[in-house]
């Protein structure tokens, strides 16, 4: 199977976005503090995100990325949950369906950080 060029995870080739998925994706982009509040994306720009995303599969206990990696993708949790461990503090955050992450390193072209 093919891998995503941006994040390296396996693409889900047969994924067909339902209207429920499209609504969840739109809301996830709109509700992201950086994208929705700071940058103030328009509805049209949020819809461009929805149209551009693709689904990748991340197996259980697989790292999505590590602190210090170059930011190459913005992520929206579609199913299941992710456990995010932050830096040296070891603080854990759980991300669920509709939660987003990865936008800061991508927008500012900086390594991923806490």
GROMACS .gro file of N, CA and C in nm:
model
  342
    1UNK      N    1   0.084  -0.119   0.000
    1UNK     CA    2   0.000   0.000   0.000
    1UNK      C    3   0.088   0.125   0.000
    2UNK      N    4   0.033   0.233  -0.053
    2UNK     CA    5   0.105   0.359  -0.059
    2UNK      C    6   0.108   0.429   0.076
    3UNK      N    7   0.211   0.509   0.094
    3UNK     CA    8   0.224   0.587   0.216
    3UNK      C    9   0.205   0.735   0.184
    4UNK      N   10   0.157   0.809   0.281
    4UNK     CA   11   0.140   0.953   0.267
    4UNK      C   12   0.277   1.017   0.253
    5UNK      N   13   0.294   1.102   0.153
    5UNK     CA   14   0.421   1.169   0.131
    5UNK      C   15   0.452   1.270   0.241
    6UNK      N   16   0.348   1.323   0.306
    6UNK     CA   17   0.368   1.425   0.409
    6UNK      C   18   0.405   1.365   0.544
    7UNK      N   19   0.341   1.254   0.582
    7UNK     CA   20   0.365   1.203   0.718
    7UNK      C   21   0.425   1.062   0.722
    8UNK      N   22   0.424   0.991   0.609
    8UNK     CA   23   0.486   0.859   0.603
    8UNK      C   24   0.398   0.744   0.648
    9UNK      N   25   0.276   0.771   0.693
    9UNK     CA   26   0.187   0.664   0.737
    9UNK      C   27   0.109   0.608   0.618
   10UNK      N   28   0.058   0.488   0.634
   10UNK     CA   29  -0.011   0.417   0.527
   10UNK      C   30  -0.143   0.485   0.490
   11UNK      N   31  -0.159   0.513   0.360
   11UNK     CA   32  -0.284   0.571   0.310
   11UNK      C   33  -0.393   0.466   0.309
   12UNK      N   34  -0.515   0.505   0.340
   12UNK     CA   35  -0.630   0.417   0.329
   12UNK      C   36  -0.691   0.446   0.192
   13UNK      N   37  -0.663   0.358   0.096
   13UNK     CA   38  -0.699   0.381  -0.043
   13UNK      C   39  -0.850   0.383  -0.067
   14UNK      N   40  -0.925   0.299   0.003
   14UNK     CA   41  -1.067   0.283  -0.026
   14UNK      C   42  -1.155   0.380   0.054
   15UNK      N   43  -1.096   0.479   0.118
   15UNK     CA   44  -1.172   0.571   0.202
   15UNK      C   45  -1.262   0.661   0.117
   16UNK      N   46  -1.390   0.658   0.147
   16UNK     CA   47  -1.488   0.742   0.079
   16UNK      C   48  -1.553   0.829   0.185
   17UNK      N   49  -1.526   0.960   0.183
   17UNK     CA   50  -1.576   1.052   0.284
   17UNK      C   51  -1.729   1.057   0.285
   18UNK      N   52  -1.787   1.031   0.399
   18UNK     CA   53  -1.932   1.045   0.415
   18UNK      C   54  -1.961   1.191   0.452
   19UNK      N   55  -2.086   1.229   0.448
   19UNK     CA   56  -2.123   1.364   0.489
   19UNK      C   57  -2.092   1.385   0.637
   20UNK      N   58  -2.108   1.280   0.718
   20UNK     CA   59  -2.074   1.288   0.860
   20UNK      C   60  -1.925   1.317   0.877
   21UNK      N   61  -1.841   1.248   0.797
   21UNK     CA   62  -1.697   1.273   0.801
   21UNK      C   63  -1.665   1.416   0.760
   22UNK      N   64  -1.728   1.463   0.654
   22UNK     CA   65  -1.702   1.598   0.603
   22UNK      C   66  -1.740   1.703   0.709
   23UNK      N   67  -1.852   1.681   0.777
   23UNK     CA   68  -1.894   1.773   0.882
   23UNK      C   69  -1.795   1.771   0.998
   24UNK      N   70  -1.751   1.652   1.039
   24UNK     CA   71  -1.654   1.641   1.148
   24UNK      C   72  -1.524   1.711   1.110
   25UNK      N   73  -1.476   1.691   0.987
   25UNK     CA   74  -1.352   1.754   0.943
   25UNK      C   75  -1.365   1.906   0.941
   26UNK      N   76  -1.476   1.955   0.887
   26UNK     CA   77  -1.500   2.100   0.882
   26UNK      C   78  -1.501   2.159   1.023
   27UNK      N   79  -1.575   2.095   1.113
   27UNK     CA   80  -1.583   2.143   1.251
   27UNK      C   81  -1.446   2.138   1.319
   28UNK      N   82  -1.368   2.034   1.291
   28UNK     CA   83  -1.235   2.021   1.351
   28UNK      C   84  -1.145   2.137   1.309
   29UNK      N   85  -1.148   2.171   1.181
   29UNK     CA   86  -1.067   2.283   1.132
   29UNK      C   87  -1.119   2.414   1.190
   30UNK      N   88  -1.250   2.433   1.186
   30UNK     CA   89  -1.312   2.557   1.234
   30UNK      C   90  -1.286   2.576   1.384
   31UNK      N   91  -1.287   2.468   1.461
   31UNK     CA   92  -1.271   2.477   1.607
   31UNK      C   93  -1.126   2.476   1.654
   32UNK      N   94  -1.031   2.455   1.562
   32UNK     CA   95  -0.890   2.461   1.598
   32UNK      C   96  -0.857   2.606   1.634
   33UNK      N   97  -0.802   2.628   1.754
   33UNK     CA   98  -0.778   2.764   1.801
   33UNK      C   99  -0.690   2.846   1.706
   34UNK      N  100  -0.584   2.786   1.656
   34UNK     CA  101  -0.493   2.860   1.567
   34UNK      C  102  -0.560   2.889   1.433
   35UNK      N  103  -0.620   2.789   1.373
   35UNK     CA  104  -0.680   2.807   1.241
   35UNK      C  105  -0.809   2.889   1.247
   36UNK      N  106  -0.892   2.863   1.348
   36UNK     CA  107  -1.020   2.931   1.357
   36UNK      C  108  -1.013   3.069   1.419
   37UNK      N  109  -0.936   3.085   1.526
   37UNK     CA  110  -0.934   3.212   1.599
   37UNK      C  111  -0.820   3.303   1.555
   38UNK      N  112  -0.699   3.251   1.549
   38UNK     CA  113  -0.582   3.334   1.520
   38UNK      C  114  -0.577   3.371   1.372
   39UNK      N  115  -0.587   3.272   1.285
   39UNK     CA  116  -0.579   3.298   1.141
   39UNK      C  117  -0.716   3.338   1.086
   40UNK      N  118  -0.822   3.298   1.154
   40UNK     CA  119  -0.959   3.329   1.113
   40UNK      C  120  -0.990   3.283   0.971
   41UNK      N  121  -0.978   3.152   0.949
   41UNK     CA  122  -1.010   3.097   0.818
   41UNK      C  123  -1.158   3.120   0.786
   42UNK      N  124  -1.185   3.149   0.661
   42UNK     CA  125  -1.323   3.163   0.615
   42UNK      C  126  -1.384   3.024   0.599
   43UNK      N  127  -1.515   3.019   0.581
   43UNK     CA  128  -1.582   2.891   0.557
   43UNK      C  129  -1.524   2.824   0.433
   44UNK      N  130  -1.498   2.903   0.330
   44UNK     CA  131  -1.442   2.849   0.205
   44UNK      C  132  -1.303   2.789   0.230
   45UNK      N  133  -1.220   2.854   0.309
   45UNK     CA  134  -1.088   2.802   0.340
   45UNK      C  135  -1.096   2.675   0.424
   46UNK      N  136  -1.190   2.671   0.519
   46UNK     CA  137  -1.210   2.548   0.597
   46UNK      C  138  -1.252   2.435   0.505
   47UNK      N  139  -1.339   2.464   0.410
   47UNK     CA  140  -1.383   2.362   0.314
   47UNK      C  141  -1.267   2.313   0.229
   48UNK      N  142  -1.171   2.399   0.198
   48UNK     CA  143  -1.052   2.358   0.121
   48UNK      C  144  -0.973   2.254   0.200
   49UNK      N  145  -0.963   2.272   0.331
   49UNK     CA  146  -0.898   2.171   0.415
   49UNK      C  147  -0.970   2.038   0.403
   50UNK      N  148  -1.103   2.042   0.416
   50UNK     CA  149  -1.185   1.920   0.409
   50UNK      C  150  -1.162   1.849   0.276
   51UNK      N  151  -1.157   1.923   0.168
   51UNK     CA  152  -1.139   1.865   0.035
   51UNK      C  153  -0.999   1.809   0.014
   52UNK      N  154  -0.901   1.863   0.087
   52UNK     CA  155  -0.761   1.825   0.064
   52UNK      C  156  -0.713   1.709   0.150
   53UNK      N  157  -0.781   1.678   0.259
   53UNK     CA  158  -0.730   1.576   0.351
   53UNK      C  159  -0.743   1.436   0.292
   54UNK      N  160  -0.658   1.349   0.341
   54UNK     CA  161  -0.671   1.207   0.309
   54UNK      C  162  -0.652   1.128   0.438
   55UNK      N  163  -0.704   1.007   0.439
   55UNK     CA  164  -0.702   0.923   0.557
   55UNK      C  165  -0.577   0.837   0.560
   56UNK      N  166  -0.509   0.838   0.675
   56UNK     CA  167  -0.395   0.749   0.695
   56UNK      C  168  -0.427   0.659   0.813
   57UNK      N  169  -0.369   0.541   0.809
   57UNK     CA  170  -0.388   0.446   0.918
   57UNK      C  171  -0.264   0.445   1.005
   58UNK      N  172  -0.284   0.462   1.134
   58UNK     CA  173  -0.175   0.458   1.230
   58UNK      C  174  -0.203   0.344   1.327
   59UNK      N  175  -0.129   0.233   1.315
   59UNK     CA  176  -0.154   0.118   1.403
   59UNK      C  177  -0.132   0.153   1.550
   60UNK      N  178  -0.199   0.079   1.637
   60UNK     CA  179  -0.187   0.098   1.781
   60UNK      C  180  -0.040   0.096   1.822
   61UNK      N  181  -0.005   0.184   1.916
   61UNK     CA  182   0.130   0.196   1.973
   61UNK      C  183   0.235   0.241   1.872
   62UNK      N  184   0.192   0.306   1.763
   62UNK     CA  185   0.284   0.362   1.663
   62UNK      C  186   0.295   0.512   1.686
   63UNK      N  187   0.416   0.565   1.680
   63UNK     CA  188   0.435   0.709   1.695
   63UNK      C  189   0.391   0.779   1.567
   64UNK      N  190   0.312   0.884   1.582
   64UNK     CA  191   0.270   0.964   1.466
   64UNK      C  192   0.388   1.052   1.424
   65UNK      N  193   0.452   1.116   1.522
   65UNK     CA  194   0.575   1.191   1.501
   65UNK      C  195   0.641   1.213   1.636
   66UNK      N  196   0.765   1.262   1.632
   66UNK     CA  197   0.839   1.289   1.756
   66UNK      C  198   0.869   1.437   1.766
   67UNK      N  199   0.882   1.483   1.889
   67UNK     CA  200   0.926   1.620   1.912
   67UNK      C  201   1.058   1.640   1.839
   68UNK      N  202   1.072   1.751   1.770
   68UNK     CA  203   1.193   1.780   1.694
   68UNK      C  204   1.181   1.747   1.546
   69UNK      N  205   1.080   1.664   1.507
   69UNK     CA  206   1.056   1.636   1.365
   69UNK      C  207   1.013   1.763   1.294
   70UNK      N  208   1.042   1.771   1.164
   70UNK     CA  209   0.994   1.881   1.082
   70UNK      C  210   0.843   1.866   1.065
   71UNK      N  211   0.771   1.976   1.074
   71UNK     CA  212   0.627   1.975   1.056
   71UNK      C  213   0.590   1.963   0.909
   72UNK      N  214   0.527   1.853   0.872
   72UNK     CA  215   0.490   1.831   0.732
   72UNK      C  216   0.342   1.803   0.714
   73UNK      N  217   0.266   1.791   0.823
   73UNK     CA  218   0.125   1.757   0.811
   73UNK      C  219   0.046   1.810   0.930
   74UNK      N  220  -0.082   1.832   0.906
   74UNK     CA  221  -0.180   1.870   1.006
   74UNK      C  222  -0.268   1.748   1.024
   75UNK      N  223  -0.297   1.711   1.147
   75UNK     CA  224  -0.369   1.586   1.174
   75UNK      C  225  -0.504   1.612   1.240
   76UNK      N  226  -0.603   1.533   1.200
   76UNK     CA  227  -0.736   1.533   1.261
   76UNK      C  228  -0.766   1.388   1.296
   77UNK      N  229  -0.799   1.362   1.421
   77UNK     CA  230  -0.831   1.225   1.463
   77UNK      C  231  -0.968   1.189   1.406
   78UNK      N  232  -0.974   1.083   1.326
   78UNK     CA  233  -1.098   1.041   1.262
   78UNK      C  234  -1.166   0.929   1.340
   79UNK      N  235  -1.085   0.844   1.402
   79UNK     CA  236  -1.139   0.728   1.473
   79UNK      C  237  -1.042   0.686   1.581
   80UNK      N  238  -1.094   0.637   1.691
   80UNK     CA  239  -1.009   0.590   1.801
   80UNK      C  240  -0.958   0.708   1.882
   81UNK      N  241  -0.845   0.687   1.948
   81UNK     CA  242  -0.784   0.797   2.022
   81UNK      C  243  -0.632   0.784   2.016
   82UNK      N  244  -0.566   0.896   2.038
   82UNK     CA  245  -0.420   0.901   2.041
   82UNK      C  246  -0.377   0.951   2.178
   83UNK      N  247  -0.266   0.899   2.222
   83UNK     CA  248  -0.207   0.945   2.348
   83UNK      C  249  -0.083   1.027   2.309
   84UNK      N  250  -0.083   1.152   2.349
   84UNK     CA  251   0.026   1.243   2.317
   84UNK      C  252   0.107   1.265   2.443
   85UNK      N  253   0.237   1.237   2.437
   85UNK     CA  254   0.325   1.261   2.550
   85UNK      C  255   0.408   1.385   2.518
   86UNK      N  256   0.402   1.484   2.606
   86UNK     CA  257   0.464   1.613   2.580
   86UNK      C  258   0.601   1.624   2.644
   87UNK      N  259   0.704   1.638   2.561
   87UNK     CA  260   0.840   1.671   2.603
   87UNK      C  261   0.892   1.601   2.726
   88UNK      N  262   0.982   1.668   2.794
   88UNK     CA  263   1.046   1.614   2.913
   88UNK      C  264   0.950   1.602   3.031
   89UNK      N  265   0.840   1.676   3.027
   89UNK     CA  266   0.744   1.672   3.139
   89UNK      C  267   0.675   1.537   3.147
   90UNK      N  268   0.666   1.466   3.034
   90UNK     CA  269   0.599   1.337   3.033
   90UNK      C  270   0.448   1.348   3.045
   91UNK      N  271   0.396   1.470   3.043
   91UNK     CA  272   0.251   1.493   3.054
   91UNK      C  273   0.179   1.429   2.936
   92UNK      N  274   0.074   1.356   2.965
   92UNK     CA  275  -0.001   1.288   2.860
   92UNK      C  276  -0.134   1.358   2.835
   93UNK      N  277  -0.169   1.365   2.708
   93UNK     CA  278  -0.297   1.421   2.664
   93UNK      C  279  -0.360   1.316   2.574
   94UNK      N  280  -0.490   1.293   2.589
   94UNK     CA  281  -0.560   1.201   2.499
   94UNK      C  282  -0.637   1.282   2.396
   95UNK      N  283  -0.622   1.245   2.271
   95UNK     CA  284  -0.693   1.310   2.162
   95UNK      C  285  -0.795   1.212   2.106
   96UNK      N  286  -0.916   1.261   2.080
   96UNK     CA  287  -1.027   1.178   2.032
   96UNK      C  288  -1.077   1.230   1.898
   97UNK      N  289  -1.179   1.162   1.844
   97UNK     CA  290  -1.239   1.200   1.716
   97UNK      C  291  -1.267   1.350   1.711
   98UNK      N  292  -1.218   1.413   1.605
   98UNK     CA  293  -1.239   1.556   1.585
   98UNK      C  294  -1.131   1.643   1.644
   99UNK      N  295  -1.043   1.587   1.728
   99UNK     CA  296  -0.932   1.666   1.783
   99UNK      C  297  -0.825   1.683   1.675
  100UNK      N  298  -0.753   1.794   1.683
  100UNK     CA  299  -0.652   1.828   1.584
  100UNK      C  300  -0.517   1.851   1.650
  101UNK      N  301  -0.411   1.832   1.571
  101UNK     CA  302  -0.277   1.861   1.621
  101UNK      C  303  -0.181   1.872   1.503
  102UNK      N  304  -0.068   1.936   1.526
  102UNK     CA  305   0.036   1.946   1.426
  102UNK      C  306   0.038   2.075   1.345
  103UNK      N  307  -0.056   2.165   1.374
  103UNK     CA  308  -0.067   2.285   1.291
  103UNK      C  309   0.045   2.386   1.312
  104UNK      N  310   0.096   2.399   1.435
  104UNK     CA  311   0.197   2.502   1.461
  104UNK      C  312   0.327   2.477   1.387
  105UNK      N  313   0.379   2.356   1.394
  105UNK     CA  314   0.504   2.325   1.324
  105UNK      C  315   0.487   2.338   1.173
  106UNK      N  316   0.370   2.304   1.124
  106UNK     CA  317   0.343   2.314   0.981
  106UNK      C  318   0.333   2.461   0.938
  107UNK      N  319   0.257   2.541   1.010
  107UNK     CA  320   0.238   2.681   0.974
  107UNK      C  321   0.366   2.763   0.986
  108UNK      N  322   0.446   2.736   1.089
  108UNK     CA  323   0.565   2.815   1.113
  108UNK      C  324   0.692   2.752   1.059
  109UNK      N  325   0.678   2.636   0.993
  109UNK     CA  326   0.792   2.565   0.933
  109UNK      C  327   0.904   2.548   1.035
  110UNK      N  328   0.867   2.499   1.153
  110UNK     CA  329   0.961   2.476   1.262
  110UNK      C  330   0.954   2.331   1.305
  111UNK      N  331   1.058   2.284   1.375
  111UNK     CA  332   1.050   2.149   1.430
  111UNK      C  333   0.934   2.138   1.528
  112UNK      N  334   0.877   2.021   1.538
  112UNK     CA  335   0.768   1.999   1.634
  112UNK      C  336   0.824   2.011   1.775
  113UNK      N  337   0.747   2.078   1.860
  113UNK     CA  338   0.791   2.098   1.998
  113UNK      C  339   0.673   2.088   2.092
  114UNK      N  340   0.704   2.089   2.220
  114UNK     CA  341   0.600   2.079   2.323
  114UNK      C  342   0.508   2.199   2.317
   0.00000   0.00000   0.00000
